[in-house]
Coordinates of C-alpha atoms in Angstrom, one line a residue:
M1100 CA -72.8 35.7 68.1
I1101 CA -72.3 34.7 64.6
G1102 CA -75.0 33.8 62.2
K1103 CA -78.1 31.9 63.3
V1104 CA -79.4 31.5 66.8
Y1105 CA -79.6 27.9 67.9
V1106 CA -82.4 26.9 70.2
G1107 CA -82.0 23.6 72.2
V1108 CA -85.1 21.7 73.3
D1109 CA -85.4 18.8 75.7
V1110 CA -88.7 17.0 74.7
S1111 CA -90.9 15.2 77.0
K1112 CA -94.6 14.1 76.7
A1113 CA -96.0 17.0 78.7
K1114 CA -93.5 19.8 78.4
L1115 CA -90.5 21.2 76.5
D1116 CA -87.5 22.6 78.2
V1117 CA -86.1 25.3 75.9
C1118 CA -82.6 26.9 75.9
V1119 CA -82.0 29.8 73.6
E1120 CA -78.3 30.4 72.7
G1121 CA -77.1 33.1 74.9
G1122 CA -78.4 31.8 78.1
R1123 CA -82.2 32.3 78.2
A1124 CA -84.2 29.3 79.3
F1125 CA -87.9 28.6 79.8
V1126 CA -90.5 25.8 79.9
I1127 CA -93.6 25.5 77.7
E1128 CA -96.4 22.9 77.4
N1129 CA -95.9 20.4 74.6
A1130 CA -99.0 21.5 72.7
P1131 CA -99.1 22.9 69.1
K1132 CA -100.6 26.2 70.0
K1133 CA -98.2 26.9 72.8
I1134 CA -95.2 26.0 70.6
V1135 CA -96.3 28.2 67.7
A1136 CA -96.8 31.1 70.0
S1137 CA -93.3 30.7 71.5
L1138 CA -91.7 30.4 68.0
R1139 CA -93.4 33.5 66.8
R1140 CA -92.1 35.4 69.8
L1141 CA -88.6 34.1 69.4
L1142 CA -88.7 34.9 65.6
K1143 CA -89.5 38.6 66.5
E1144 CA -86.7 38.7 69.1
H1145 CA -84.1 37.3 66.6
A1146 CA -85.5 38.4 63.3
A1147 CA -82.1 39.4 62.0
A1148 CA -80.1 36.3 62.8
G1149 CA -82.8 33.6 62.2
L1150 CA -83.6 30.5 64.4
H1151 CA -82.5 26.9 64.2
V1152 CA -84.4 24.6 66.6
C1153 CA -82.7 21.4 67.7
Y1154 CA -83.9 18.4 69.8
E1155 CA -83.1 14.8 70.3
S1156 CA -85.1 12.0 68.7
T1157 CA -87.9 11.0 71.1
G1158 CA -90.3 9.2 69.0
V1159 CA -93.7 10.9 68.5
Y1160 CA -93.3 13.5 71.4
G1161 CA -91.2 15.7 69.1
D1162 CA -93.6 15.7 66.3
A1163 CA -95.6 18.7 67.5
L1164 CA -92.5 20.8 67.8
R1165 CA -91.1 19.7 64.3
D1166 CA -94.5 20.4 62.6
A1167 CA -94.7 23.8 64.3
C1168 CA -91.2 24.7 63.0
W1169 CA -92.1 23.7 59.5
A1170 CA -95.3 25.8 59.7
C1171 CA -93.5 28.9 60.9
G1172 CA -90.6 28.5 58.6
V1173 CA -88.0 27.8 61.2
A1174 CA -85.1 25.4 60.5
V1175 CA -85.3 22.3 62.7
S1176 CA -83.0 19.4 63.3
V1177 CA -83.6 16.1 65.0
L1178 CA -80.3 14.9 66.7
N1179 CA -79.0 11.5 67.6
A1180 CA -79.5 11.3 71.5
K1181 CA -76.4 9.1 72.0
Q1182 CA -74.1 11.5 70.1
V1183 CA -75.4 14.4 72.1
R1184 CA -74.9 12.6 75.4
D1185 CA -71.3 11.4 74.4
W1186 CA -70.5 15.0 73.4
A1187 CA -71.7 16.2 76.8
K1188 CA -69.6 13.7 78.7
G1189 CA -66.6 14.5 76.5
S1190 CA -67.2 18.2 77.5
G1191 CA -67.3 17.3 81.2
Q1192 CA -71.0 17.6 81.7
M1193 CA -72.0 14.7 83.8
A1194 CA -75.2 16.0 85.5
K1195 CA -78.4 15.4 83.6
T1196 CA -81.7 17.3 84.0
D1197 CA -84.1 18.5 81.4
K1198 CA -82.9 22.0 81.8
I1199 CA -79.3 20.9 81.3
D1200 CA -80.2 18.6 78.5
A1201 CA -81.8 21.5 76.6
R1202 CA -78.6 23.5 77.1
V1203 CA -76.4 20.6 76.0
V1204 CA -78.5 20.2 72.8
C1205 CA -77.9 23.9 72.0
G1206 CA -74.2 23.6 72.6
F1207 CA -73.9 20.4 70.6
A1208 CA -75.6 22.1 67.7
R1209 CA -73.3 25.0 67.7
A1210 CA -70.1 23.0 68.1
V1211 CA -70.8 20.0 65.9
G1212 CA -73.4 21.3 63.5
A1213 CA -77.0 20.1 62.7
P1214 CA -78.3 19.7 59.2
P1215 CA -82.0 20.8 59.1
C1216 CA -84.8 18.3 58.3
E1217 CA -86.9 19.1 55.3
A1218 CA -90.6 18.8 55.4
P1219 CA -91.4 15.5 53.5
A1220 CA -93.8 15.4 50.6
E1221 CA -97.5 14.4 51.5
W1222 CA -97.3 11.1 49.9
R1223 CA -94.1 10.2 51.9
T1224 CA -95.7 11.1 55.2
L1225 CA -98.8 9.0 54.2
V1226 CA -96.6 5.9 53.3
R1227 CA -94.7 6.2 56.6
G1228 CA -97.9 6.2 58.5
L1229 CA -99.2 3.3 56.6
L1230 CA -96.0 1.4 57.3
K1231 CA -96.4 1.8 61.0
L1232 CA -100.0 0.8 60.9
R1233 CA -99.2 -2.2 58.8
E1234 CA -96.5 -3.3 61.3
A1235 CA -98.9 -3.1 64.1
F1236 CA -101.4 -5.3 62.3
V1237 CA -98.6 -7.8 61.5
Q1238 CA -97.7 -8.0 65.1
Q1239 CA -101.2 -8.6 66.0
R1240 CA -101.6 -11.3 63.4
V1241 CA -98.5 -13.0 64.8
L1242 CA -100.1 -13.0 68.3
V1243 CA -103.3 -14.5 66.9
L1244 CA -101.5 -17.2 64.9
G1245 CA -99.6 -18.0 68.0
H1246 CA -102.8 -18.5 70.0
L1247 CA -104.3 -20.4 67.2
E1248 CA -101.4 -22.9 67.1
Q1249 CA -102.0 -23.6 70.9
T1250 CA -105.8 -23.8 70.7
A1251 CA -107.6 -27.2 70.3
E1252 CA -111.3 -26.3 70.7
A1253 CA -113.1 -25.7 67.5
R1254 CA -115.2 -22.8 68.7
F1255 CA -112.3 -20.8 69.8
R1256 CA -110.2 -21.8 66.7
K1257 CA -113.0 -20.4 64.5
R1258 CA -112.8 -17.0 66.2
L1259 CA -109.1 -16.9 65.9
E1260 CA -109.1 -17.9 62.3
S1261 CA -111.7 -15.2 61.6
E1262 CA -109.4 -12.5 63.3
A1263 CA -106.4 -13.7 61.5
A1264 CA -108.3 -13.5 58.1
R1265 CA -109.5 -10.0 59.0
L1266 CA -106.0 -8.8 59.9
D1267 CA -104.6 -10.4 56.6
K1268 CA -107.3 -8.4 54.6
Q1269 CA -106.3 -5.1 56.5
V1270 CA -102.6 -5.7 55.8
G1271 CA -103.4 -6.2 52.1
K1272 CA -105.4 -3.0 51.9
L1273 CA -102.6 -1.0 53.6
E1274 CA -99.9 -2.4 51.2
A1275 CA -102.1 -1.5 48.2
E1276 CA -102.6 2.1 49.6
M1277 CA -98.8 2.4 50.0
V1278 CA -98.1 1.3 46.4
A1279 CA -100.8 3.8 45.2
A1280 CA -99.3 6.6 47.4
V1281 CA -95.8 6.1 45.9
R1282 CA -97.1 5.9 42.3
S1283 CA -98.9 9.1 42.8
D1284 CA -95.5 10.8 42.5
A1285 CA -94.0 10.4 39.1
D1286 CA -90.3 10.3 40.1
A1287 CA -90.9 7.9 43.0
S1288 CA -93.0 5.7 40.8
Q1289 CA -90.2 5.4 38.3
V1290 CA -87.7 4.5 41.1
M1291 CA -90.0 1.9 42.5
A1292 CA -90.4 0.4 38.9
R1293 CA -86.6 0.1 38.5
M1294 CA -86.1 -1.2 42.1
T1295 CA -88.6 -4.0 41.5
S1296 CA -86.7 -5.3 38.6
V1297 CA -84.2 -6.8 41.0
K1298 CA -85.1 -10.3 42.1
G1299 CA -86.0 -10.3 45.7
I1300 CA -87.3 -6.7 45.8
G1301 CA -91.0 -6.5 45.6
A1302 CA -93.3 -3.4 45.6
L1303 CA -93.6 -3.3 49.4
T1304 CA -89.8 -3.3 49.9
A1305 CA -89.4 -0.6 47.4
C1306 CA -92.1 1.5 48.9
S1307 CA -90.5 1.1 52.4
V1308 CA -87.0 2.1 51.2
I1309 CA -88.3 5.1 49.2
A1310 CA -90.4 6.3 52.2
L1311 CA -87.9 5.6 55.0
V1312 CA -84.7 6.8 53.1
P1313 CA -85.4 10.2 51.4
E1314 CA -81.7 10.4 50.7
I1315 CA -81.8 7.2 48.6
G1316 CA -80.0 7.8 45.4
T1317 CA -77.4 10.3 46.9
L1318 CA -75.6 8.2 49.4
G1319 CA -72.9 6.2 47.9
R1320 CA -71.7 2.7 49.1
K1321 CA -70.3 3.6 52.6
R1322 CA -73.1 6.1 53.6
A1323 CA -75.8 3.7 52.3
A1324 CA -74.4 0.8 54.4
A1325 CA -73.9 3.0 57.5
L1326 CA -77.4 4.6 57.3
A1327 CA -79.0 1.1 57.4
G1328 CA -76.7 0.1 60.2
L1329 CA -75.1 -2.6 58.0
A1330 CA -71.5 -1.3 57.8
P1331 CA -69.0 -3.6 59.7
Y1332 CA -67.0 -1.3 62.0
A1333 CA -63.3 -2.1 63.0
D1334 CA -62.3 -2.8 66.6
D1335 CA -58.4 -2.9 66.3
S1336 CA -55.9 -1.4 68.9
G1337 CA -52.2 -2.2 68.6
T1338 CA -51.8 -5.9 68.1
H1339 CA -55.4 -6.6 68.8
S1340 CA -57.6 -7.2 65.8
G1341 CA -61.1 -7.5 67.0
E1342 CA -64.2 -8.8 65.1
R1343 CA -66.1 -6.3 63.1
H1344 CA -69.6 -5.6 64.1
I1345 CA -72.6 -3.6 62.6
R1346 CA -74.1 -1.0 64.9
A1347 CA -76.6 2.0 64.9
G1348 CA -78.4 3.0 61.7
R1349 CA -82.1 2.8 61.0
A1350 CA -83.7 -0.3 62.4
D1351 CA -86.8 0.0 60.4
L1352 CA -84.8 0.0 57.1
R1353 CA -83.0 -3.1 58.3
R1354 CA -86.2 -4.8 59.0
A1355 CA -87.4 -3.9 55.5
L1356 CA -84.3 -5.4 53.9
Y1357 CA -84.2 -8.7 55.8
M1358 CA -86.9 -10.8 54.0
P1359 CA -85.9 -9.5 50.6
A1360 CA -82.3 -10.6 51.4
V1361 CA -83.7 -14.1 52.5
C1362 CA -85.5 -14.3 49.1
A1363 CA -82.5 -13.0 47.1
I1364 CA -80.2 -15.7 48.4
R1365 CA -82.7 -18.3 47.0
H1366 CA -83.8 -16.7 43.6
N1367 CA -81.3 -14.0 42.7
L1368 CA -78.4 -15.9 41.0
I1369 CA -75.8 -13.1 41.6
L1370 CA -76.7 -12.7 45.3
K1371 CA -77.1 -16.4 45.8
A1372 CA -73.6 -17.0 44.5
F1373 CA -72.3 -14.2 46.6
Y1374 CA -74.0 -15.7 49.7
K1375 CA -72.6 -19.2 49.0
G1376 CA -69.2 -17.8 48.5
L1377 CA -69.2 -16.2 51.9
R1378 CA -70.5 -19.4 53.5
K1379 CA -67.7 -21.5 51.8
R1380 CA -65.2 -19.1 53.3
G1381 CA -66.5 -19.9 56.8
K1382 CA -68.7 -16.9 57.4
H1383 CA -71.6 -17.5 59.7
A1384 CA -75.0 -17.5 58.0
K1385 CA -76.2 -14.4 59.7
V1386 CA -73.0 -12.6 58.8
A1387 CA -73.4 -13.7 55.2
L1388 CA -77.1 -12.6 55.1
T1389 CA -76.0 -9.2 56.5
A1390 CA -73.6 -8.8 53.7
V1391 CA -76.4 -9.5 51.2
M1392 CA -78.5 -6.9 52.8
R1393 CA -75.7 -4.5 52.6
R1394 CA -75.4 -5.2 48.9
L1395 CA -79.1 -4.7 48.4
I1396 CA -79.2 -1.2 50.0
I1397 CA -76.2 -0.2 48.0
L1398 CA -77.7 -1.6 44.8
L1399 CA -81.0 0.3 45.5
D1400 CA -79.1 3.5 46.2
R1401 CA -77.4 3.2 42.8
I1402 CA -80.7 2.4 41.0
A1403 CA -82.4 5.3 42.6
G1404 CA -79.6 7.7 41.8
K1405 CA -78.8 6.7 38.3
P1406 CA -82.0 6.4 36.0
G1407 CA -79.8 4.9 33.2
F1408 CA -78.4 2.2 35.4
V1409 CA -79.7 -1.3 34.6
P1410 CA -79.0 -4.1 37.1
C1411 CA -77.5 -7.3 35.8
A1412 CA -80.2 -9.9 34.9
S1413 CA -80.4 -12.5 37.6

């Protein structure tokens, strides 16, 4: 065996199915203490080669494993579940169980490679948590306002209006905390200031992009568009030329760019002209708006990566 030892893990709420490269497999409870104990044991067994833990993205259920790896100094990678499954099918592995999935993850990491995730700075973790909390409050506010629109009785409307006002206040506090957290880091604060110089990009959008995309500033045009899920992919074969469609990418980043794009096509002269040009060429409104979102993430990546770059006045 060459180099590091890959450890494939299939994550579920209650347990972790583990497959160590070389054939060993076992199951442990998905609890921080159990995970740390297992990692320390594996580190002793493979001290010379080193470990690299890999698992598929499963929401919050993999957080304990990821944090334990960082605490123990073990490289850890979060893999795209669809890519892993497609690789398994391409390798002839059609059966699917937790034990098999752990072995497949291990094989995928060895065959394809898996860049390790770096532990984020404390302020970035805080901003991501605040973003999730803000999204939950915004969804609650939408529900409350929907009920308010359908309610006629004054006594019920008063309660709903009070709840909507409370949620508005909470959202405002969270946004202020996010901005303060980003400004606590000197480099991130400067990037945010440059981003907000673009019409359509406010402090909230800048905070979201900086927190959700640690790679911002290093991507380039194609990678930035693909990362946001805004790159149009070809669908051609022989004489067939299919429509281009966007796919994959980070949905939370796309959501963060949607309203800024709507604002930009009204108030940013350059992007407004770009949008109108696409519409005159017959592009559907949503297609044109997606193109504006793509322009925005490419622009923000360039702003973050080149401190001397100054966007055109708009």
